[in-house]
PDB file of C-alpha atoms in Angstrom:
ATOM      1  CA  UNK A 207     -16.201  15.369   7.049  1.00 44.00           C
ATOM      2  CA  UNK A 208     -12.618  14.451   6.183  1.00 48.00           C
ATOM      3  CA  UNK A 209     -11.436  14.586   2.591  1.00 56.00           C
ATOM      4  CA  UNK A 210      -9.248  11.581   3.355  1.00 55.00           C
ATOM      5  CA  UNK A 211      -8.679   8.662   2.932  1.00 62.00           C
ATOM      6  CA  UNK A 212      -6.347   9.159   0.017  1.00 83.00           C
ATOM      7  CA  UNK A 213      -6.592   6.953  -3.026  1.00 92.00           C
ATOM      8  CA  UNK A 214      -4.050   4.793  -4.809  1.00 95.00           C
ATOM      9  CA  UNK A 215      -3.972   7.373  -7.626  1.00 95.00           C
ATOM     10  CA  UNK A 216      -2.506   9.896  -5.157  1.00 92.00           C
ATOM     11  CA  UNK A 217       0.673   7.885  -4.534  1.00 93.00           C
ATOM     12  CA  UNK A 218       1.131   5.448  -7.439  1.00 95.00           C
ATOM     13  CA  UNK A 219       3.981   5.619  -9.944  1.00 95.00           C
ATOM     14  CA  UNK A 220       2.554   6.332 -13.385  1.00 95.00           C
ATOM     15  CA  UNK A 221       5.617   5.476 -15.485  1.00 94.00           C
ATOM     16  CA  UNK A 222       5.837   1.703 -15.310  1.00 96.00           C
ATOM     17  CA  UNK A 223       8.494  -0.662 -16.643  1.00 96.00           C
ATOM     18  CA  UNK A 224       6.650  -3.584 -18.273  1.00 97.00           C
ATOM     19  CA  UNK A 225       7.258  -6.407 -20.754  1.00 98.00           C
ATOM     20  CA  UNK A 226       5.187  -8.369 -23.253  1.00 97.00           C
ATOM     21  CA  UNK A 227       4.261 -12.037 -23.091  1.00 96.00           C
ATOM     22  CA  UNK A 228       7.092 -13.020 -25.447  1.00 97.00           C
ATOM     23  CA  UNK A 229       9.882 -11.173 -23.639  1.00 97.00           C
ATOM     24  CA  UNK A 230      12.923 -13.431 -23.332  1.00 97.00           C
ATOM     25  CA  UNK A 231      14.570 -14.436 -20.072  1.00 94.00           C
ATOM     26  CA  UNK A 232      17.650 -12.305 -20.758  1.00 95.00           C
ATOM     27  CA  UNK A 233      15.511  -9.351 -21.789  1.00 97.00           C
ATOM     28  CA  UNK A 234      13.692  -9.491 -18.460  1.00 96.00           C
ATOM     29  CA  UNK A 235      16.932  -9.740 -16.462  1.00 95.00           C
ATOM     30  CA  UNK A 236      18.423  -6.889 -18.481  1.00 97.00           C
ATOM     31  CA  UNK A 237      15.331  -4.683 -18.053  1.00 97.00           C
ATOM     32  CA  UNK A 238      15.122  -5.263 -14.301  1.00 96.00           C
ATOM     33  CA  UNK A 239      18.783  -4.392 -13.929  1.00 96.00           C
ATOM     34  CA  UNK A 240      18.585  -1.323 -16.142  1.00 96.00           C
ATOM     35  CA  UNK A 241      15.576   0.167 -14.372  1.00 96.00           C
ATOM     36  CA  UNK A 242      16.378  -1.209 -10.908  1.00 94.00           C
ATOM     37  CA  UNK A 243      13.025  -2.867 -10.388  1.00 94.00           C
ATOM     38  CA  UNK A 244      12.367  -6.267  -8.837  1.00 93.00           C
ATOM     39  CA  UNK A 245       9.102  -7.023 -10.658  1.00 95.00           C
ATOM     40  CA  UNK A 246       7.284  -6.002 -13.839  1.00 97.00           C
ATOM     41  CA  UNK A 247       3.732  -6.302 -15.177  1.00 98.00           C
ATOM     42  CA  UNK A 248       3.341  -8.473 -18.259  1.00 98.00           C
ATOM     43  CA  UNK A 249       1.143  -6.859 -20.901  1.00 98.00           C
ATOM     44  CA  UNK A 250      -0.732  -7.904 -24.009  1.00 96.00           C
ATOM     45  CA  UNK A 251      -2.453  -5.913 -26.726  1.00 94.00           C
ATOM     46  CA  UNK A 252      -2.711  -2.203 -25.991  1.00 92.00           C
ATOM     47  CA  UNK A 253      -1.600  -2.579 -22.393  1.00 96.00           C
ATOM     48  CA  UNK A 254      -3.849  -5.067 -20.608  1.00 97.00           C
ATOM     49  CA  UNK A 255      -2.161  -6.616 -17.577  1.00 98.00           C
ATOM     50  CA  UNK A 256      -2.109 -10.418 -17.814  1.00 97.00           C
ATOM     51  CA  UNK A 257       0.503 -11.255 -15.190  1.00 97.00           C
ATOM     52  CA  UNK A 258       3.521 -10.163 -13.178  1.00 97.00           C
ATOM     53  CA  UNK A 259       7.081 -11.462 -13.398  1.00 96.00           C
ATOM     54  CA  UNK A 260       9.477 -10.924 -10.492  1.00 93.00           C
ATOM     55  CA  UNK A 261      13.062 -11.707  -9.534  1.00 93.00           C
ATOM     56  CA  UNK A 262      11.675 -14.620  -7.519  1.00 90.00           C
ATOM     57  CA  UNK A 263      10.277 -16.071 -10.770  1.00 91.00           C
ATOM     58  CA  UNK A 264      13.688 -15.809 -12.452  1.00 90.00           C
ATOM     59  CA  UNK A 265      15.880 -17.184  -9.669  1.00 88.00           C
ATOM     60  CA  UNK A 266      14.974 -20.904 -10.036  1.00 82.00           C
ATOM     61  CA  UNK A 267      16.919 -21.001 -13.319  1.00 79.00           C
ATOM     62  CA  UNK A 268      20.106 -20.196 -11.403  1.00 69.00           C
ATOM     63  CA  UNK A 269      19.186 -22.314  -8.374  1.00 66.00           C
ATOM     64  CA  UNK A 270      18.640 -25.483 -10.402  1.00 62.00           C
ATOM     65  CA  UNK A 271      21.243 -24.758 -13.081  1.00 63.00           C
ATOM     66  CA  UNK A 272      23.720 -27.416 -11.919  1.00 61.00           C
ATOM     67  CA  UNK A 273      21.661 -29.352  -9.363  1.00 64.00           C
ATOM     68  CA  UNK A 274      20.038 -32.758  -9.625  1.00 67.00           C
ATOM     69  CA  UNK A 275      17.147 -32.794  -7.108  1.00 63.00           C
ATOM     70  CA  UNK A 276      15.839 -36.163  -5.904  1.00 61.00           C
ATOM     71  CA  UNK A 277      12.290 -37.250  -6.609  1.00 64.00           C
ATOM     72  CA  UNK A 278      10.929 -35.919  -3.319  1.00 66.00           C
ATOM     73  CA  UNK A 279      12.504 -32.516  -3.970  1.00 61.00           C
ATOM     74  CA  UNK A 280      11.179 -32.532  -7.531  1.00 55.00           C
ATOM     75  CA  UNK A 281       7.627 -33.103  -6.325  1.00 59.00           C
ATOM     76  CA  UNK A 282       7.955 -30.512  -3.573  1.00 57.00           C
ATOM     77  CA  UNK A 283       9.435 -27.865  -5.883  1.00 62.00           C
ATOM     78  CA  UNK A 284       7.495 -28.666  -9.044  1.00 58.00           C
ATOM     79  CA  UNK A 285       6.427 -25.052  -9.734  1.00 65.00           C
ATOM     80  CA  UNK A 286       9.986 -23.794  -9.273  1.00 62.00           C
ATOM     81  CA  UNK A 287      11.392 -26.528 -11.509  1.00 60.00           C
ATOM     82  CA  UNK A 288       8.907 -25.479 -14.201  1.00 63.00           C
ATOM     83  CA  UNK A 289      10.123 -21.897 -13.898  1.00 70.00           C
ATOM     84  CA  UNK A 290      13.730 -23.085 -14.107  1.00 77.00           C
ATOM     85  CA  UNK A 291      12.985 -24.405 -17.591  1.00 79.00           C
ATOM     86  CA  UNK A 292      10.987 -21.371 -18.740  1.00 87.00           C
ATOM     87  CA  UNK A 293      12.403 -18.890 -21.259  1.00 90.00           C
ATOM     88  CA  UNK A 294       9.628 -16.301 -21.793  1.00 96.00           C
ATOM     89  CA  UNK A 295       7.564 -13.950 -19.640  1.00 96.00           C
ATOM     90  CA  UNK A 296       4.417 -15.909 -20.447  1.00 95.00           C
ATOM     91  CA  UNK A 297       5.976 -19.079 -19.045  1.00 93.00           C
ATOM     92  CA  UNK A 298       7.419 -17.374 -15.978  1.00 93.00           C
ATOM     93  CA  UNK A 299       4.758 -14.885 -14.943  1.00 94.00           C
ATOM     94  CA  UNK A 300       2.369 -15.222 -12.045  1.00 92.00           C
ATOM     95  CA  UNK A 301      -1.123 -15.085 -13.504  1.00 93.00           C
ATOM     96  CA  UNK A 302      -3.680 -13.761 -13.162  1.00 94.00           C
ATOM     97  CA  UNK A 303      -1.992 -10.665 -11.793  1.00 95.00           C
ATOM     98  CA  UNK A 304      -3.032  -9.316  -8.411  1.00 96.00           C
ATOM     99  CA  UNK A 305      -4.088  -5.754  -9.240  1.00 97.00           C
ATOM    100  CA  UNK A 306      -5.823  -2.733  -7.737  1.00 98.00           C
ATOM    101  CA  UNK A 307      -7.897   0.139  -9.128  1.00 97.00           C
ATOM    102  CA  UNK A 308      -6.738   3.752  -8.963  1.00 96.00           C
ATOM    103  CA  UNK A 309      -9.746   4.794  -6.859  1.00 95.00           C
ATOM    104  CA  UNK A 310      -9.092   2.191  -4.149  1.00 95.00           C
ATOM    105  CA  UNK A 311      -8.134   3.601  -0.759  1.00 92.00           C
ATOM    106  CA  UNK A 312      -4.606   3.139   0.554  1.00 92.00           C
ATOM    107  CA  UNK A 313      -6.012   0.902   3.294  1.00 89.00           C
ATOM    108  CA  UNK A 314      -7.635  -1.342   0.665  1.00 94.00           C
ATOM    109  CA  UNK A 315      -4.365  -1.583  -1.272  1.00 96.00           C
ATOM    110  CA  UNK A 316      -2.434  -2.394   1.910  1.00 94.00           C
ATOM    111  CA  UNK A 317      -4.948  -5.116   2.767  1.00 95.00           C
ATOM    112  CA  UNK A 318      -4.591  -6.712  -0.688  1.00 96.00           C
ATOM    113  CA  UNK A 319      -0.799  -6.695  -0.379  1.00 96.00           C
ATOM    114  CA  UNK A 320      -0.941  -8.302   3.060  1.00 95.00           C
ATOM    115  CA  UNK A 321      -3.474 -10.987   2.153  1.00 95.00           C
ATOM    116  CA  UNK A 322      -1.877 -11.875  -1.189  1.00 94.00           C
ATOM    117  CA  UNK A 323       1.679 -11.474   0.125  1.00 92.00           C
ATOM    118  CA  UNK A 324       2.902  -9.193  -2.658  1.00 93.00           C
ATOM    119  CA  UNK A 325       5.125  -6.110  -2.442  1.00 93.00           C
ATOM    120  CA  UNK A 326       3.567  -4.124  -5.278  1.00 95.00           C
ATOM    121  CA  UNK A 327       0.353  -3.962  -7.277  1.00 97.00           C
ATOM    122  CA  UNK A 328      -0.210  -2.976 -10.912  1.00 98.00           C
ATOM    123  CA  UNK A 329      -2.905  -0.309 -11.030  1.00 98.00           C
ATOM    124  CA  UNK A 330      -5.515  -0.989 -13.721  1.00 98.00           C
ATOM    125  CA  UNK A 331      -8.736   0.529 -15.031  1.00 97.00           C
ATOM    126  CA  UNK A 332     -12.059  -1.252 -15.450  1.00 95.00           C
ATOM    127  CA  UNK A 333     -10.778  -2.908 -18.645  1.00 95.00           C
ATOM    128  CA  UNK A 334      -7.611  -4.201 -17.000  1.00 96.00           C
ATOM    129  CA  UNK A 335      -5.413  -1.652 -18.792  1.00 98.00           C
ATOM    130  CA  UNK A 336      -2.250  -0.585 -16.964  1.00 98.00           C
ATOM    131  CA  UNK A 337      -2.379   2.868 -15.349  1.00 98.00           C
ATOM    132  CA  UNK A 338       0.514   2.692 -12.918  1.00 97.00           C
ATOM    133  CA  UNK A 339       2.033   0.677 -10.098  1.00 97.00           C
ATOM    134  CA  UNK A 340       1.902   1.064  -6.321  1.00 97.00           C
ATOM    135  CA  UNK A 341       4.407  -0.363  -3.846  1.00 95.00           C
ATOM    136  CA  UNK A 342       4.554  -0.779  -0.082  1.00 94.00           C
ATOM    137  CA  UNK A 343       6.795   2.275   0.041  1.00 93.00           C
ATOM    138  CA  UNK A 344       4.217   4.328  -1.839  1.00 93.00           C
ATOM    139  CA  UNK A 345       1.557   3.488   0.752  1.00 92.00           C
ATOM    140  CA  UNK A 346       3.825   4.780   3.518  1.00 92.00           C
ATOM    141  CA  UNK A 347       4.198   8.185   1.849  1.00 89.00           C
ATOM    142  CA  UNK A 348       1.119   9.461   3.693  1.00 88.00           C
ATOM    143  CA  UNK A 349       3.129   9.391   6.926  1.00 91.00           C
ATOM    144  CA  UNK A 350       5.391  12.081   5.453  1.00 91.00           C
ATOM    145  CA  UNK A 351       2.452  14.488   5.528  1.00 91.00           C
ATOM    146  CA  UNK A 352       3.399  17.710   7.392  1.00 95.00           C
ATOM    147  CA  UNK A 353       2.146  18.002  10.968  1.00 97.00           C
ATOM    148  CA  UNK A 354       0.607  21.389  10.130  1.00 96.00           C
ATOM    149  CA  UNK A 355      -1.577  19.834   7.415  1.00 94.00           C
ATOM    150  CA  UNK A 356      -2.762  17.109   9.780  1.00 95.00           C
ATOM    151  CA  UNK A 357      -3.556  19.665  12.484  1.00 96.00           C
ATOM    152  CA  UNK A 358      -5.536  21.818  10.063  1.00 96.00           C
ATOM    153  CA  UNK A 359      -7.608  18.856   8.878  1.00 95.00           C
ATOM    154  CA  UNK A 360      -8.247  17.591  12.403  1.00 96.00           C
ATOM    155  CA  UNK A 361      -9.481  21.042  13.463  1.00 95.00           C
ATOM    156  CA  UNK A 362     -11.653  21.565  10.416  1.00 94.00           C
ATOM    157  CA  UNK A 363     -13.164  18.129   9.922  1.00 93.00           C
ATOM    158  CA  UNK A 364     -13.231  16.580  13.407  1.00 95.00           C
ATOM    159  CA  UNK A 365     -13.071  19.200  16.154  1.00 95.00           C
ATOM    160  CA  UNK A 366     -15.382  21.693  14.412  1.00 94.00           C
ATOM    161  CA  UNK A 367     -17.775  18.861  13.528  1.00 93.00           C
ATOM    162  CA  UNK A 368     -17.986  17.183  16.946  1.00 93.00           C
ATOM    163  CA  UNK A 369     -17.510  20.187  19.228  1.00 93.00           C
ATOM    164  CA  UNK A 370     -18.780  23.235  17.297  1.00 92.00           C
ATOM    165  CA  UNK A 371     -19.685  25.207  20.412  1.00 91.00           C
ATOM    166  CA  UNK A 372     -16.164  24.921  21.937  1.00 91.00           C
ATOM    167  CA  UNK A 373     -14.047  24.251  18.853  1.00 89.00           C
ATOM    168  CA  UNK A 374     -11.999  27.426  19.352  1.00 90.00           C
ATOM    169  CA  UNK A 375     -10.930  26.416  22.852  1.00 92.00           C
ATOM    170  CA  UNK A 376     -10.028  22.789  22.060  1.00 94.00           C
ATOM    171  CA  UNK A 377      -6.241  22.400  21.920  1.00 95.00           C
ATOM    172  CA  UNK A 378      -4.821  20.417  18.998  1.00 97.00           C
ATOM    173  CA  UNK A 379      -1.124  19.611  18.744  1.00 97.00           C
ATOM    174  CA  UNK A 380       0.555  17.321  16.224  1.00 97.00           C
ATOM    175  CA  UNK A 381       4.117  16.105  16.696  1.00 97.00           C
ATOM    176  CA  UNK A 382       5.618  13.565  14.287  1.00 96.00           C
ATOM    177  CA  UNK A 383       2.096  12.489  13.323  1.00 96.00           C
ATOM    178  CA  UNK A 384       0.906  11.993  16.923  1.00 97.00           C
ATOM    179  CA  UNK A 385      -2.217  14.079  17.564  1.00 98.00           C
ATOM    180  CA  UNK A 386      -2.820  15.344  21.109  1.00 97.00           C
ATOM    181  CA  UNK A 387      -6.083  17.089  22.036  1.00 96.00           C
ATOM    182  CA  UNK A 388      -7.104  18.853  25.237  1.00 94.00           C
ATOM    183  CA  UNK A 389      -9.584  21.297  26.679  1.00 93.00           C
ATOM    184  CA  UNK A 390     -13.105  21.243  28.044  1.00 92.00           C
ATOM    185  CA  UNK A 391     -15.951  19.629  26.092  1.00 92.00           C
ATOM    186  CA  UNK A 392     -19.657  19.280  26.959  1.00 90.00           C
ATOM    187  CA  UNK A 393     -20.022  15.545  26.338  1.00 88.00           C
ATOM    188  CA  UNK A 394     -17.449  12.954  27.409  1.00 89.00           C
ATOM    189  CA  UNK A 395     -19.189  10.296  25.304  1.00 90.00           C
ATOM    190  CA  UNK A 396     -17.772  11.960  22.193  1.00 92.00           C
ATOM    191  CA  UNK A 397     -14.139  11.341  23.212  1.00 93.00           C
ATOM    192  CA  UNK A 398     -13.825   7.831  21.670  1.00 94.00           C
ATOM    193  CA  UNK A 399     -15.685   9.074  18.593  1.00 95.00           C
ATOM    194  CA  UNK A 400     -13.151  11.879  18.185  1.00 95.00           C
ATOM    195  CA  UNK A 401     -10.243   9.455  18.582  1.00 95.00           C
ATOM    196  CA  UNK A 402     -11.694   7.104  15.979  1.00 95.00           C
ATOM    197  CA  UNK A 403     -12.287   9.876  13.428  1.00 95.00           C
ATOM    198  CA  UNK A 404      -8.812  11.332  13.925  1.00 95.00           C
ATOM    199  CA  UNK A 405      -7.170   7.938  13.417  1.00 93.00           C
ATOM    200  CA  UNK A 406      -8.878   7.866   9.997  1.00 90.00           C
ATOM    201  CA  UNK A 407      -7.062  11.048   8.912  1.00 92.00           C
ATOM    202  CA  UNK A 408      -4.197  10.183   6.563  1.00 90.00           C
ATOM    203  CA  UNK A 409      -0.790  10.594   8.156  1.00 92.00           C
ATOM    204  CA  UNK A 410      -1.920  10.186  11.762  1.00 95.00           C
ATOM    205  CA  UNK A 411       0.374   7.860  13.714  1.00 95.00           C
ATOM    206  CA  UNK A 412      -1.437   7.912  17.060  1.00 96.00           C
ATOM    207  CA  UNK A 413      -4.100   9.868  18.972  1.00 97.00           C
ATOM    208  CA  UNK A 414      -4.115  11.077  22.570  1.00 96.00           C
ATOM    209  CA  UNK A 415      -7.191  12.837  23.996  1.00 93.00           C
ATOM    210  CA  UNK A 416      -6.926  14.690  27.304  1.00 93.00           C
ATOM    211  CA  UNK A 417     -10.287  16.367  27.749  1.00 91.00           C
ATOM    212  CA  UNK A 418     -12.199  17.677  30.749  1.00 87.00           C
ATOM    213  CA  UNK A 419     -15.956  17.093  30.641  1.00 74.00           C
ATOM    214  CA  UNK A 420     -18.783  17.351  33.169  1.00 55.00           C
ATOM    215  CA  UNK A 421     -16.365  18.373  35.885  1.00 55.00           C
ATOM    216  CA  UNK A 422     -14.161  15.262  35.500  1.00 53.00           C
ATOM    217  CA  UNK A 423     -10.864  14.569  33.766  1.00 45.00           C
ATOM    218  CA  UNK A 424     -11.481  12.338  30.787  1.00 48.00           C
ATOM    219  CA  UNK A 425      -8.973  10.714  28.457  1.00 51.00           C
ATOM    220  CA  UNK A 426      -8.727   8.367  25.529  1.00 52.00           C
ATOM    221  CA  UNK A 427      -5.772   6.941  23.681  1.00 55.00           C
ATOM    222  CA  UNK A 428      -5.779   5.407  20.197  1.00 52.00           C
ATOM    223  CA  UNK A 429      -3.132   3.686  18.176  1.00 44.00           C
TER     224      UNK A 429
END
């Protein structure tokens, strides 16, 4: 069947800007500005990820620089007040880091980002050593896949698999990631199966099936 789904290793950035535990506040601000990143893994030893520091972790120092919050505000914003007084990556970082493995699927990485409410994930090996970083934008790269590539995979791994006896007469068209199929097939029960399998192909935006089977017009639509 399909050689997709793609893995995190297919889209991750391998050159990662990172800092050590003892990186100073100004060093972190300077590094983020120089490399135009909004977050960095914090490493120890030979490259084991122990946390992540982001612009959101640094901002409380400016927010509370000349303010005098009342007791209620102090209790409500205790974590932010602690960050406002921090001066090193170890004090500021979010730990343990939310990470992902290189062999995770893009769907798994997207699910982690959504559940943990993070915009990027350090990619680590089984020992927690940094291998790269993957962002929300990286996960969307699969939707830039050429329509011709999607069509070829749909024909080879779905149409030929489900409808081998009529695969040459099944029409497959892909436009901006939307897959449309048509033609006559022997078994209408396979229409929802085809739609489900095609939706699993990386880069597919939507699926429309317009088949004729057993003398009746049959259709299925998937998003």
